[in-house]
Short mmCIF file of C-alpha atoms in Angstrom, two decimals:
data_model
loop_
_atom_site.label_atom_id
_atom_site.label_comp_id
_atom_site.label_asym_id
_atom_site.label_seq_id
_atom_site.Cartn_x
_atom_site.Cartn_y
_atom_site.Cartn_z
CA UNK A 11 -84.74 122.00 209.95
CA UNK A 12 -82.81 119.92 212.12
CA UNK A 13 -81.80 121.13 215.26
CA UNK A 14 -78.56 119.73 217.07
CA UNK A 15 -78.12 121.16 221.00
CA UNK A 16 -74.84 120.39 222.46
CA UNK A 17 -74.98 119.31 226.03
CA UNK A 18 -72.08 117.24 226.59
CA UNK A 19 -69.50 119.64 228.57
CA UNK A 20 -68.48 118.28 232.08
CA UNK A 21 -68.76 121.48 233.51
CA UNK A 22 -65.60 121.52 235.51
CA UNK A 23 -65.93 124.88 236.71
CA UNK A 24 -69.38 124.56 238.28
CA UNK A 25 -67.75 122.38 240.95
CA UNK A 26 -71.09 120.24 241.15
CA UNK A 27 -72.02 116.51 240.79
CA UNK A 28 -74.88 117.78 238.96
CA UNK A 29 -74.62 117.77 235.04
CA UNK A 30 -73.95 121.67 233.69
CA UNK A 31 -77.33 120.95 231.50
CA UNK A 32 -79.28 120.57 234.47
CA UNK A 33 -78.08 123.35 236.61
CA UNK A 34 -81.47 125.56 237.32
CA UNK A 35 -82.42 128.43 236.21
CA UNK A 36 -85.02 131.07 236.74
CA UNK A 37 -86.67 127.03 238.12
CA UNK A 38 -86.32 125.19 234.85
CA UNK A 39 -82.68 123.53 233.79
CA UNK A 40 -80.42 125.36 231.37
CA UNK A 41 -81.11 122.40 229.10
CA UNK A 42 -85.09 123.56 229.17
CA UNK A 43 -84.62 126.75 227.96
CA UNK A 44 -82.52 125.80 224.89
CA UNK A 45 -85.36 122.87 224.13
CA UNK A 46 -88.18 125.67 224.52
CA UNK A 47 -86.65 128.01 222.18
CA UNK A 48 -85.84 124.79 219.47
CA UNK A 49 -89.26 123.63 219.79
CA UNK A 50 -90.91 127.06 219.05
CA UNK A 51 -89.46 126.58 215.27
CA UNK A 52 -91.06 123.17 214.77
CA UNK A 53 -87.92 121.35 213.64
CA UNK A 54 -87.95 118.34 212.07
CA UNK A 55 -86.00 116.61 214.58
CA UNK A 56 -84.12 117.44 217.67
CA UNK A 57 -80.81 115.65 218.64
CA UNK A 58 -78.81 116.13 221.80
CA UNK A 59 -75.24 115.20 222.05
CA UNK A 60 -75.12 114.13 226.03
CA UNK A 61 -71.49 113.05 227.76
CA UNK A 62 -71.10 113.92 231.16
CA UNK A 63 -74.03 112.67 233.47
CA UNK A 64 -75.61 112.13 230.53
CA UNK A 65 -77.98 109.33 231.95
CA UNK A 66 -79.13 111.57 234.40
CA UNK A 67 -79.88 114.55 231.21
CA UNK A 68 -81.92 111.92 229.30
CA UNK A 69 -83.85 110.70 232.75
CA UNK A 70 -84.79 114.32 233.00
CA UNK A 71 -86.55 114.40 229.49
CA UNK A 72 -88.03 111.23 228.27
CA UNK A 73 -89.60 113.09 225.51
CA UNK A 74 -89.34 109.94 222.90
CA UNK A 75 -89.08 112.34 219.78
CA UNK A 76 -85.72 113.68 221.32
CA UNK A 77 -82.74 111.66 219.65
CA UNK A 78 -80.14 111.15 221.82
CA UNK A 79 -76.61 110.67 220.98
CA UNK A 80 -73.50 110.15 223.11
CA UNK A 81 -69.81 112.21 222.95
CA UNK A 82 -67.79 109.48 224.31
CA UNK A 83 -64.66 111.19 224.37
CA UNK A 84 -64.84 114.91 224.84
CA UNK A 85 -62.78 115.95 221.88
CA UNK A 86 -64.20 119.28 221.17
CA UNK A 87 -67.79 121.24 219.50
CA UNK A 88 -66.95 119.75 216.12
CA UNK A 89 -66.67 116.22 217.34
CA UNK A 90 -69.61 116.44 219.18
CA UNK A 91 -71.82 117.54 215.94
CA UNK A 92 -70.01 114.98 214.47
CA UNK A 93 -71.55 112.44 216.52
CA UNK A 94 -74.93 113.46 215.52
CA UNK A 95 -74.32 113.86 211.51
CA UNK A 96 -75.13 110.63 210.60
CA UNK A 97 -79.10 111.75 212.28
CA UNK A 98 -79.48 114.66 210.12
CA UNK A 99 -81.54 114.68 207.22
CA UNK A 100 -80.17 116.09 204.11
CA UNK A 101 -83.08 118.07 202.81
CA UNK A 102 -83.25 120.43 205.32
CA UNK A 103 -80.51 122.47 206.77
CA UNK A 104 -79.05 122.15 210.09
CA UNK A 105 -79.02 124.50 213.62
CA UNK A 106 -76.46 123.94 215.75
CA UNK A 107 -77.47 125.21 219.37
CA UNK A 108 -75.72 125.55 222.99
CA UNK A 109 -77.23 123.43 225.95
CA UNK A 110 -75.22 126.09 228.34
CA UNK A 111 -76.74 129.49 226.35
CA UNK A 112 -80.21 129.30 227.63
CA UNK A 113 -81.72 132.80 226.83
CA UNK A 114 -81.53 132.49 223.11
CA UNK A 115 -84.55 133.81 221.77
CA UNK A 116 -86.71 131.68 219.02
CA UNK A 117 -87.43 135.02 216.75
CA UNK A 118 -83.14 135.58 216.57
CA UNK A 119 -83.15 131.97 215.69
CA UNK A 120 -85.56 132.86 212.83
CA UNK A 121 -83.65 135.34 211.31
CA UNK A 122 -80.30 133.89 211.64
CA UNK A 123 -82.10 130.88 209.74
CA UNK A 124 -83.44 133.65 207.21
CA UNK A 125 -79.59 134.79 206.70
CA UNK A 126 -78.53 131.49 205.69
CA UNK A 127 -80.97 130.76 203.41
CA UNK A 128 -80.65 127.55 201.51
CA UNK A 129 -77.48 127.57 201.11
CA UNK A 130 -75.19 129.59 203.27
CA UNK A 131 -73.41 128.82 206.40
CA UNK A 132 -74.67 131.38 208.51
CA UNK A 133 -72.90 132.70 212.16
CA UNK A 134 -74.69 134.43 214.84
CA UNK A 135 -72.67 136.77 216.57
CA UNK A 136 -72.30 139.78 218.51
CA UNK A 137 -70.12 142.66 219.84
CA UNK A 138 -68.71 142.58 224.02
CA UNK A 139 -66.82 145.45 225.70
CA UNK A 140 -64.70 142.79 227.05
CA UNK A 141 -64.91 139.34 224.96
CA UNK A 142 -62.17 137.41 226.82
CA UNK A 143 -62.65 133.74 226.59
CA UNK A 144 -65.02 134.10 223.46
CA UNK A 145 -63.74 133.12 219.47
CA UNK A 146 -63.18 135.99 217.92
CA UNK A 147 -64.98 136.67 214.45
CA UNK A 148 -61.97 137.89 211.82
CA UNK A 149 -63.41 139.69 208.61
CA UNK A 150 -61.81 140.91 205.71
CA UNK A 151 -63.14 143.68 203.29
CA UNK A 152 -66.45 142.95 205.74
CA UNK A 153 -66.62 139.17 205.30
CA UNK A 154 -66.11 136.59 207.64
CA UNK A 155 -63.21 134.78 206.87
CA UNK A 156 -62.97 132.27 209.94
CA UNK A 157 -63.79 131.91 213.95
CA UNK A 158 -60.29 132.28 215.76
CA UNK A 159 -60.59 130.98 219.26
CA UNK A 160 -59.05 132.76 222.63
CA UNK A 161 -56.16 130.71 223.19
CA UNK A 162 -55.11 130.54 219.57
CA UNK A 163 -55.60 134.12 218.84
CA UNK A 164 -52.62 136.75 217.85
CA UNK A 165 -52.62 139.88 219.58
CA UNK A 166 -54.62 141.60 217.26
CA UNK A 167 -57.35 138.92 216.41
CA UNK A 168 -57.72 139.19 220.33
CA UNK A 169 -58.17 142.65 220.10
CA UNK A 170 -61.60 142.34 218.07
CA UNK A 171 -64.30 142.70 220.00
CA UNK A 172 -67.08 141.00 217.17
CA UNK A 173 -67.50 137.55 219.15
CA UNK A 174 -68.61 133.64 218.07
CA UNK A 175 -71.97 132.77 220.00
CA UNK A 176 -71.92 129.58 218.94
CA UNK A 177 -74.69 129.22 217.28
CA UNK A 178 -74.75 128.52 213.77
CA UNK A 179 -77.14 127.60 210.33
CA UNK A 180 -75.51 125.40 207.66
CA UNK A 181 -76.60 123.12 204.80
CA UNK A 182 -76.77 119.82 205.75
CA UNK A 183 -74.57 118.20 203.22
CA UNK A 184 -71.99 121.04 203.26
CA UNK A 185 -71.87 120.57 206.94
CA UNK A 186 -70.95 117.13 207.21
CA UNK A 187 -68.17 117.37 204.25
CA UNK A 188 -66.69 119.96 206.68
CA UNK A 189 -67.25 117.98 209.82
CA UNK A 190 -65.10 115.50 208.49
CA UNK A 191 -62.10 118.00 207.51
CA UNK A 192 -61.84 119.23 210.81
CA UNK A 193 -58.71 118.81 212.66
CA UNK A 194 -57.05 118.93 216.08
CA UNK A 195 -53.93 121.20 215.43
CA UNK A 196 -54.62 123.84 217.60
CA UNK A 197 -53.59 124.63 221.25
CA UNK A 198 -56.69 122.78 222.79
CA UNK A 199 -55.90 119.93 220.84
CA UNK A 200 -59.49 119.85 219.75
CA UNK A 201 -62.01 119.36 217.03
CA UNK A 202 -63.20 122.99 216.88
CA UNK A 203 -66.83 123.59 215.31
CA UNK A 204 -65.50 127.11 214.50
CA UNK A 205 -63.34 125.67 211.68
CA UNK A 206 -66.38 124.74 209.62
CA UNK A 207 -65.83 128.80 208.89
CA UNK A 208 -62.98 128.14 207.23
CA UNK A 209 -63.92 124.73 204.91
CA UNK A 210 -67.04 126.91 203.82
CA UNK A 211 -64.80 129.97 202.51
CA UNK A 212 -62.38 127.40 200.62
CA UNK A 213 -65.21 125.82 198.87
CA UNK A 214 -66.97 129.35 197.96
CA UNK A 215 -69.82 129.27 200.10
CA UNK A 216 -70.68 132.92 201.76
CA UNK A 217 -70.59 133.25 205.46
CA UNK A 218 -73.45 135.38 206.91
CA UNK A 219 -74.35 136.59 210.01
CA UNK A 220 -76.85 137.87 212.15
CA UNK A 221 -76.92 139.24 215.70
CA UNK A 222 -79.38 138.93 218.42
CA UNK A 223 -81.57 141.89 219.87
CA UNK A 224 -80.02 141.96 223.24
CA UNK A 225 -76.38 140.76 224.01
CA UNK A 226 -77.98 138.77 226.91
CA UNK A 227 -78.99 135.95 224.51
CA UNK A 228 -75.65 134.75 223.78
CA UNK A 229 -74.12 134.52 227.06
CA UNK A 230 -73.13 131.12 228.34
CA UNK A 231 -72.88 129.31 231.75
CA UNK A 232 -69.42 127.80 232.99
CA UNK A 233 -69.64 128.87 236.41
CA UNK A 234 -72.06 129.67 239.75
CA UNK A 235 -71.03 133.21 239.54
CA UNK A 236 -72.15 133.41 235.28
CA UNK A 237 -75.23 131.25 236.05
CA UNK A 238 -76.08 133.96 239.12
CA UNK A 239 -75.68 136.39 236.72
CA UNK A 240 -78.05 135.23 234.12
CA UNK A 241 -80.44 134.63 237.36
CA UNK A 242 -80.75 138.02 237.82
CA UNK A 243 -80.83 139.27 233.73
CA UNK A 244 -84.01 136.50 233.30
CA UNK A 245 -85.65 137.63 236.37
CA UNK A 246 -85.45 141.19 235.66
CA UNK A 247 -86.79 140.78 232.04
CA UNK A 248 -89.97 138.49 233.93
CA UNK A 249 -90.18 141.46 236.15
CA UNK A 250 -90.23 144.08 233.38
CA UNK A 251 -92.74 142.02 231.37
CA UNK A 252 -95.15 141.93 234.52
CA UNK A 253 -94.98 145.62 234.82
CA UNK A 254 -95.71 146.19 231.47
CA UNK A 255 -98.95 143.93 231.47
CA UNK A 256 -99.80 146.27 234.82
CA UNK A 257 -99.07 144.49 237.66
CA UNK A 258 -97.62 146.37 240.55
CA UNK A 259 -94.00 145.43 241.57
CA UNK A 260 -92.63 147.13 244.92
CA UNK A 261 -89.21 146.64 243.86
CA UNK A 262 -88.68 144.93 239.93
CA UNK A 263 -85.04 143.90 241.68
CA UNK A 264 -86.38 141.64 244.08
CA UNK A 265 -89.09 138.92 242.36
CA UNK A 266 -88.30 135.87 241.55
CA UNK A 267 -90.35 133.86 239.19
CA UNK A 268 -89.40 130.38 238.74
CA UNK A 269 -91.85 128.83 236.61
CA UNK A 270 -95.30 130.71 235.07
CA UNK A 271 -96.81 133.59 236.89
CA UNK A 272 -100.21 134.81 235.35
CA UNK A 273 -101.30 138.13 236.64
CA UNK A 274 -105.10 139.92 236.40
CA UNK A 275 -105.48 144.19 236.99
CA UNK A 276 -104.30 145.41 239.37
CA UNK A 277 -102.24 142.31 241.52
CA UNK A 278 -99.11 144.21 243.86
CA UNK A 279 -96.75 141.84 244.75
CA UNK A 280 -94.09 142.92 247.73
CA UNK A 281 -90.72 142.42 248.16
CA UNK A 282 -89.15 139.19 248.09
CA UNK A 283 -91.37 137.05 246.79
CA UNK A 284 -91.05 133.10 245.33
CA UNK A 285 -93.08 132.27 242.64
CA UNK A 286 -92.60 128.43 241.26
CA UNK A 287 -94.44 126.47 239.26
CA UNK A 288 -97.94 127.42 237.54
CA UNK A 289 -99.03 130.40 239.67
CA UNK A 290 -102.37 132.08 238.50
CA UNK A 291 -103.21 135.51 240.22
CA UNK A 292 -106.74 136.49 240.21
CA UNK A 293 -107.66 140.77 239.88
CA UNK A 294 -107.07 143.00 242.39
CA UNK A 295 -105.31 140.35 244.67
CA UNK A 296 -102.92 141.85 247.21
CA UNK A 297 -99.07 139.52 247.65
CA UNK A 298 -96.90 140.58 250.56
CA UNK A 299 -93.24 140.53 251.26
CA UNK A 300 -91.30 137.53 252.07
CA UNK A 301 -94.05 134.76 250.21
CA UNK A 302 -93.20 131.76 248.47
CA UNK A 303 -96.31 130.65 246.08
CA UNK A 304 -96.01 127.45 244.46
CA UNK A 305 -98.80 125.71 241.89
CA UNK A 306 -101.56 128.00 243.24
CA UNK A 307 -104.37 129.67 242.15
CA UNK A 308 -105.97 132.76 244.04
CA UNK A 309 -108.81 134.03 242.89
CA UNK A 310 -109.72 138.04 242.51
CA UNK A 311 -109.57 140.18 245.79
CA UNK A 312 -107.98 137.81 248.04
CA UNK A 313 -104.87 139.73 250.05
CA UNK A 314 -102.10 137.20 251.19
CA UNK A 315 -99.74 138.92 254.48
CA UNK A 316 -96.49 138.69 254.71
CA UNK A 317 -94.54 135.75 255.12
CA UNK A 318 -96.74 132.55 253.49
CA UNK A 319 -95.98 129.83 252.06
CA UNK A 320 -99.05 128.41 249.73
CA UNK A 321 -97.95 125.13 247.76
CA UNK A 322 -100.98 123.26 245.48
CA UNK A 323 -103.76 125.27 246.98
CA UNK A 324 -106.53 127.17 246.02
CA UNK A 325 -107.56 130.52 247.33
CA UNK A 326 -111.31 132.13 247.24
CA UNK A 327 -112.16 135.86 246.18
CA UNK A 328 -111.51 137.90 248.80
CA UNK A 329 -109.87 135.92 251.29
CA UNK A 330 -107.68 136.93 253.77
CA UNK A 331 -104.23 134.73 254.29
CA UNK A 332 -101.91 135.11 256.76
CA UNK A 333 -99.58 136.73 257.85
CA UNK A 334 -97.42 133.15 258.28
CA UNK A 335 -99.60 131.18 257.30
CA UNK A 336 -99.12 128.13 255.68
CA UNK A 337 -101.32 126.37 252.32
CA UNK A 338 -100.09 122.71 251.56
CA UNK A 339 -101.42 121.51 248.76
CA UNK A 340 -105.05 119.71 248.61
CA UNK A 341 -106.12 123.25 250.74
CA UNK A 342 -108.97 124.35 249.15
CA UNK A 343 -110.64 127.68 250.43
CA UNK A 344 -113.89 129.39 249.54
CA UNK A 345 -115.08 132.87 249.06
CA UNK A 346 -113.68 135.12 252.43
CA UNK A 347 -111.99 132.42 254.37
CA UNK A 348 -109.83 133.49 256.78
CA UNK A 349 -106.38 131.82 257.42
CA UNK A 350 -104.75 133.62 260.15
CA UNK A 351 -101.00 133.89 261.58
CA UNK A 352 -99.51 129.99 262.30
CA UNK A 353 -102.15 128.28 260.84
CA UNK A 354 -101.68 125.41 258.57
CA UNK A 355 -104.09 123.85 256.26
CA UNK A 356 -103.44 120.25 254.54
CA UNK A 357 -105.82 118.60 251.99
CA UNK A 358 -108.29 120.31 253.30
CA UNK A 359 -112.13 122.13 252.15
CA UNK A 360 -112.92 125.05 253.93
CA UNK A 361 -116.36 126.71 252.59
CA UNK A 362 -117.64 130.07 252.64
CA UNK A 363 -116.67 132.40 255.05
CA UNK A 364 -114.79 129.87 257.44
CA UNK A 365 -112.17 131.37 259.49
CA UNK A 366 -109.14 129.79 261.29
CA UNK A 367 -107.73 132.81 263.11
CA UNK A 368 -104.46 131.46 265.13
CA UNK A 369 -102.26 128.75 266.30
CA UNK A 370 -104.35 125.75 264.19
CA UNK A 371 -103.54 122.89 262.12
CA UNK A 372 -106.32 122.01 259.89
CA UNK A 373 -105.20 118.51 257.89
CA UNK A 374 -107.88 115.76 256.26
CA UNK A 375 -111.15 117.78 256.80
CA UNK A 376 -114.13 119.24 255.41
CA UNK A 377 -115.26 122.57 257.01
CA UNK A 378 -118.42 124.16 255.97
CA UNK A 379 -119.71 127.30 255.99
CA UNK A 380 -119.42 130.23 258.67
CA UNK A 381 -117.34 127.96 261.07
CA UNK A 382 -114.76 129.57 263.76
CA UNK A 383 -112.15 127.28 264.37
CA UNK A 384 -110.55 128.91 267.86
CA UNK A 385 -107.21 129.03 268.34
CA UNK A 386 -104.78 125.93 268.95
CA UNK A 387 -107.31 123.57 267.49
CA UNK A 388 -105.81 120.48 266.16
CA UNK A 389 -107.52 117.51 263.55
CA UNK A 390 -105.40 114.52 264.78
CA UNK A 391 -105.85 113.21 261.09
CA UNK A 392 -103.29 110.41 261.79
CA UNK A 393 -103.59 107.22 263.53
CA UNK A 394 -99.85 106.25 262.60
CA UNK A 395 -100.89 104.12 260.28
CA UNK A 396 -103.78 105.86 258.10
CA UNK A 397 -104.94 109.45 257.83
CA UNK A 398 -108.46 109.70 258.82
CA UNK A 399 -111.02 112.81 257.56
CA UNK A 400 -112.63 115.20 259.99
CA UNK A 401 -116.08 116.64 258.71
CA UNK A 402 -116.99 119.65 259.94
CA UNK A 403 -120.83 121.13 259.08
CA UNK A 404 -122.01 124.72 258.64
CA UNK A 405 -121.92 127.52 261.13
CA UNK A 406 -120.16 125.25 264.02
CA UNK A 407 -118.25 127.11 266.37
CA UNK A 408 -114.86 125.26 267.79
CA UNK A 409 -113.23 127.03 271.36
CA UNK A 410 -109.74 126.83 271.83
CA UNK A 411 -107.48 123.71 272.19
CA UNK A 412 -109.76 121.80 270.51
CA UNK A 413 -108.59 118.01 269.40
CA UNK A 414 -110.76 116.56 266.55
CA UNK A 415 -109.63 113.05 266.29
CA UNK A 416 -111.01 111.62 263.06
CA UNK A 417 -112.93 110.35 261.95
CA UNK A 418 -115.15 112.11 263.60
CA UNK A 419 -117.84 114.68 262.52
CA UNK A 420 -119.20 117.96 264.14
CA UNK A 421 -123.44 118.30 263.43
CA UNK A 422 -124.54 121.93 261.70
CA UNK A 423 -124.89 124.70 264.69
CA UNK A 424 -122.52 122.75 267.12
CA UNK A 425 -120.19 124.56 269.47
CA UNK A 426 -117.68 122.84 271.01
CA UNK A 427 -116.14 124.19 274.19
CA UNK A 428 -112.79 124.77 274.86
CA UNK A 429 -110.07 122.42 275.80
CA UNK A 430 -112.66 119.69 274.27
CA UNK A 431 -110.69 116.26 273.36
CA UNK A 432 -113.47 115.08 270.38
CA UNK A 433 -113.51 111.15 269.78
CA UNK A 434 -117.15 110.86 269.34
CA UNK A 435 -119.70 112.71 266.62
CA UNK A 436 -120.82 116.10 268.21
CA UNK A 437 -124.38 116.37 267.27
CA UNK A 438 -125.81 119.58 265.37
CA UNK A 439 -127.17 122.39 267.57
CA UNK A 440 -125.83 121.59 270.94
CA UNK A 441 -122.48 122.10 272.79
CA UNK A 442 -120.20 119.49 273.18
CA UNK A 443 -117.67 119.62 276.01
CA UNK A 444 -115.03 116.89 277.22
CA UNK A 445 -112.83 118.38 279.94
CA UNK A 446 -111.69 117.30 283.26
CA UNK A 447 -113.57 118.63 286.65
CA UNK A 448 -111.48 121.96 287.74
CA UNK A 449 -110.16 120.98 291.55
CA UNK A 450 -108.23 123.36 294.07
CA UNK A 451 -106.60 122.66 296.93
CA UNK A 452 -106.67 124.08 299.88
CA UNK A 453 -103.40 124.51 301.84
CA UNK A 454 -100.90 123.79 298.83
CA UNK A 455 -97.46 124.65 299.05
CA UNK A 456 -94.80 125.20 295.79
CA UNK A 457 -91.86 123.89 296.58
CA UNK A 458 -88.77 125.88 296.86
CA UNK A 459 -85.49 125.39 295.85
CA UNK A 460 -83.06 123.50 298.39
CA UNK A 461 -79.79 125.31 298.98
#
């Protein structure tokens, strides 16, 4: 089939510079969700009608099979599909879809597509306890007879609660001889898409319908406050489709998954936790509250405190994280590494067993296996110019307010003492020390404050 998606609305009551087609949700724009659920039917072409912002819509996907086409004048749904008729191919019918309804589901686009057959114009609609600002569906003796919009209605078309989702299935040829019978007298002064309903009844054609599984799918976005609303409907059907494949939630209303979360047995995840990105979640692995995980992979038994923030990193089996800790990406962490509380780790190896318990930055270095890195240690990676690596062999042991300035390498079995300043190579098996000769003096007054 062909697929139009309209995406040319300004948006005016998002009160944003940003295009309505690119407002975010659940981490991917509305625009993203409409294309996913097109794609799954393997149309024969997509187009996109674009108006408002729409450089910055097409900058956002360069996919070169989309076909673009611009609504110069915003004149209403009909013009817009009008814009892209002269793109559709005539052997195959035609989908018309909303950039701004992004929870449409690709198995109710199916069936509404099954409804219309080859040869019907086919409506997807639904019922709302309170439909105000939606076209109204009017039937007689059970057929639908035409799409009557809010601010044209009567009192009693108002009254029906049977709504127009906007989405609709038509022959291709039938649908541009209608296109070009629409009209603009109505109150809007628009081209409405809605009066294709009416062509189709005057030239005989039957007007079907189908209806989705869950109201949800049909809602739109013309505001922050709808858009919130739909934030919290997606992320409580992610949430519900976790727990059903096992994973532990300690409250379903408070997860937010913003991209794909993969889950083994038995992962708990706390409270309040971020998940963007690709996030893969080994077996048994243990999230707490207050994380943000982004692009990460943790592998089985690993338990992650409260209050971390892991972006691009990898996480060995049964390693401990946290709690604030923080994983930039290029971290890369073996089997029972230890990451304790305000340590962060950048581009970084740390082998098997490692441990960084406290107050460390770990950035540009290699670390082996078995190494203590004491607390406060520092790798001054950067020279202000270029970042430098610090190597770091097996089973060294680093004291406290340690400075590594790299390049520089520590030798297997090293210990260097604390408050140790490192510019040189630290050879393997002995202890390196730099640190000034401890001095008191005798007879030393504080000062005290002058009145």
């Amino acid at each position: 089939m062909n697929i139009v998606i309209l995406a040319a609305g300004m948006g005016k009551r998002m009160f944003s510079d940003l295009p309505k087609a690119l407002h975010p949700l659940a981490g991917k724009p509305l625009l993203g969700h409409v294309l996913d659920a097109a794609r799954a039917l393997a149309p024969e072409r997509i187009i996109i009608v674009h108006g408002h912002g729409g450089e910055q819509v097409m900058a956002r996907y360069p996919d070169p099979e989309l076909i673009w086409v611009r609504q110069v004048l915003q004149r209403g749904t009909g013009h817009a599909v009008l814009q892209a008729a002269p793109y559709l191919k005539d052997t195959c019918p035609t989908l018309i879809l909303c950039g701004d309804v992004p929870l449409i589901d690709s198995a109710t686009l199916r069936r509404l597509a099954g409804a219309a057959g080859e040869h019907a114009l086919a409506v997807l609609t639904t019922r709302l306890d309170d439909p105000t600002g939606y076209g109204r569906i009017v039937r007689e003796a059970g057929c639908i007879v035409r799409i009557v919009e809010q601010k044209d209605a009567s009192a009693a078309e108002a009254a029906l609660d049977e709504i127009n989702a906007g989405i609709f299935v038509a022959p291709t040829p039938a649908l541009k001889t209608w296109l070009a019978r629409l009209t603009d007298d109505n109150a809007q002064h628009e081209y409405y898409l809605t009066d294709i309903v009416v062509n189709a009844v005057r030239d005989g054609v039957p007007v079907v319908s189908a209806m989705p599984a869950a109201t949800w799918e049909t809602l739109g976005v013309n505001s922050k406050s709808q858009l919130a609303a739909l934030e919290r409907t997606c992320q409580r059907l992610r949430a519900e489709a976790l727990m059903a494949a096992g994973v532990s939630l300690t409250d379903p209303a408070r997860i937010d998954v913003r991209g794909v979360l993969r889950c083994g047995r038995d992962v708990s995840i706390d409270i309040n936790c971020v998940f963007e990105g690709e996030v893969d979640i080994g077996d048994r692995v243990s999230i707490g509250a207050h994380c943000v995980l982004r692009n990460v992979r943790i592998a089985a038994g690993a338990v992650i405190q409260p209050f971390c923030h892991l972006d691009g990193a990898v996480v060995g089996a049964g390693a401990q994280i946290g709690p604030y800790a923080r994983l930039r990406p290029g971290a890369n962490l073996a089997q029972d590494v230890h990451i304790g509380n305000f340590v962060e780790v950048k581009n970084s190896d740390i082998g098997l067993a490692s441990k960084a318990s406290h107050l460390a930055y770990i950035g540009d270095a290699s670390i082996g296996a078995r190494v203590n890195v004491g607390a406060g240690t520092i790798t001054c990676n950067y020279d202000g110019v270029n970042k430098h690596r610090t190597i770091i062999e097996d089973d060294v042991f680093i004291g406290s307010d340690t400075q590594l300035v790299a390049p520089v390498r520590v030798g297997k079995g090293a210990t260097l003492g604390a408050g140790t300043t490192l510019t040189r190579d630290a050879p393997e098996g002995q202890l390196t020390v730099s640190r000034a000769k401890q001095v008191s003096i005798a007879g030393w007054k504080r000062p005290v404050r002058k009145s």
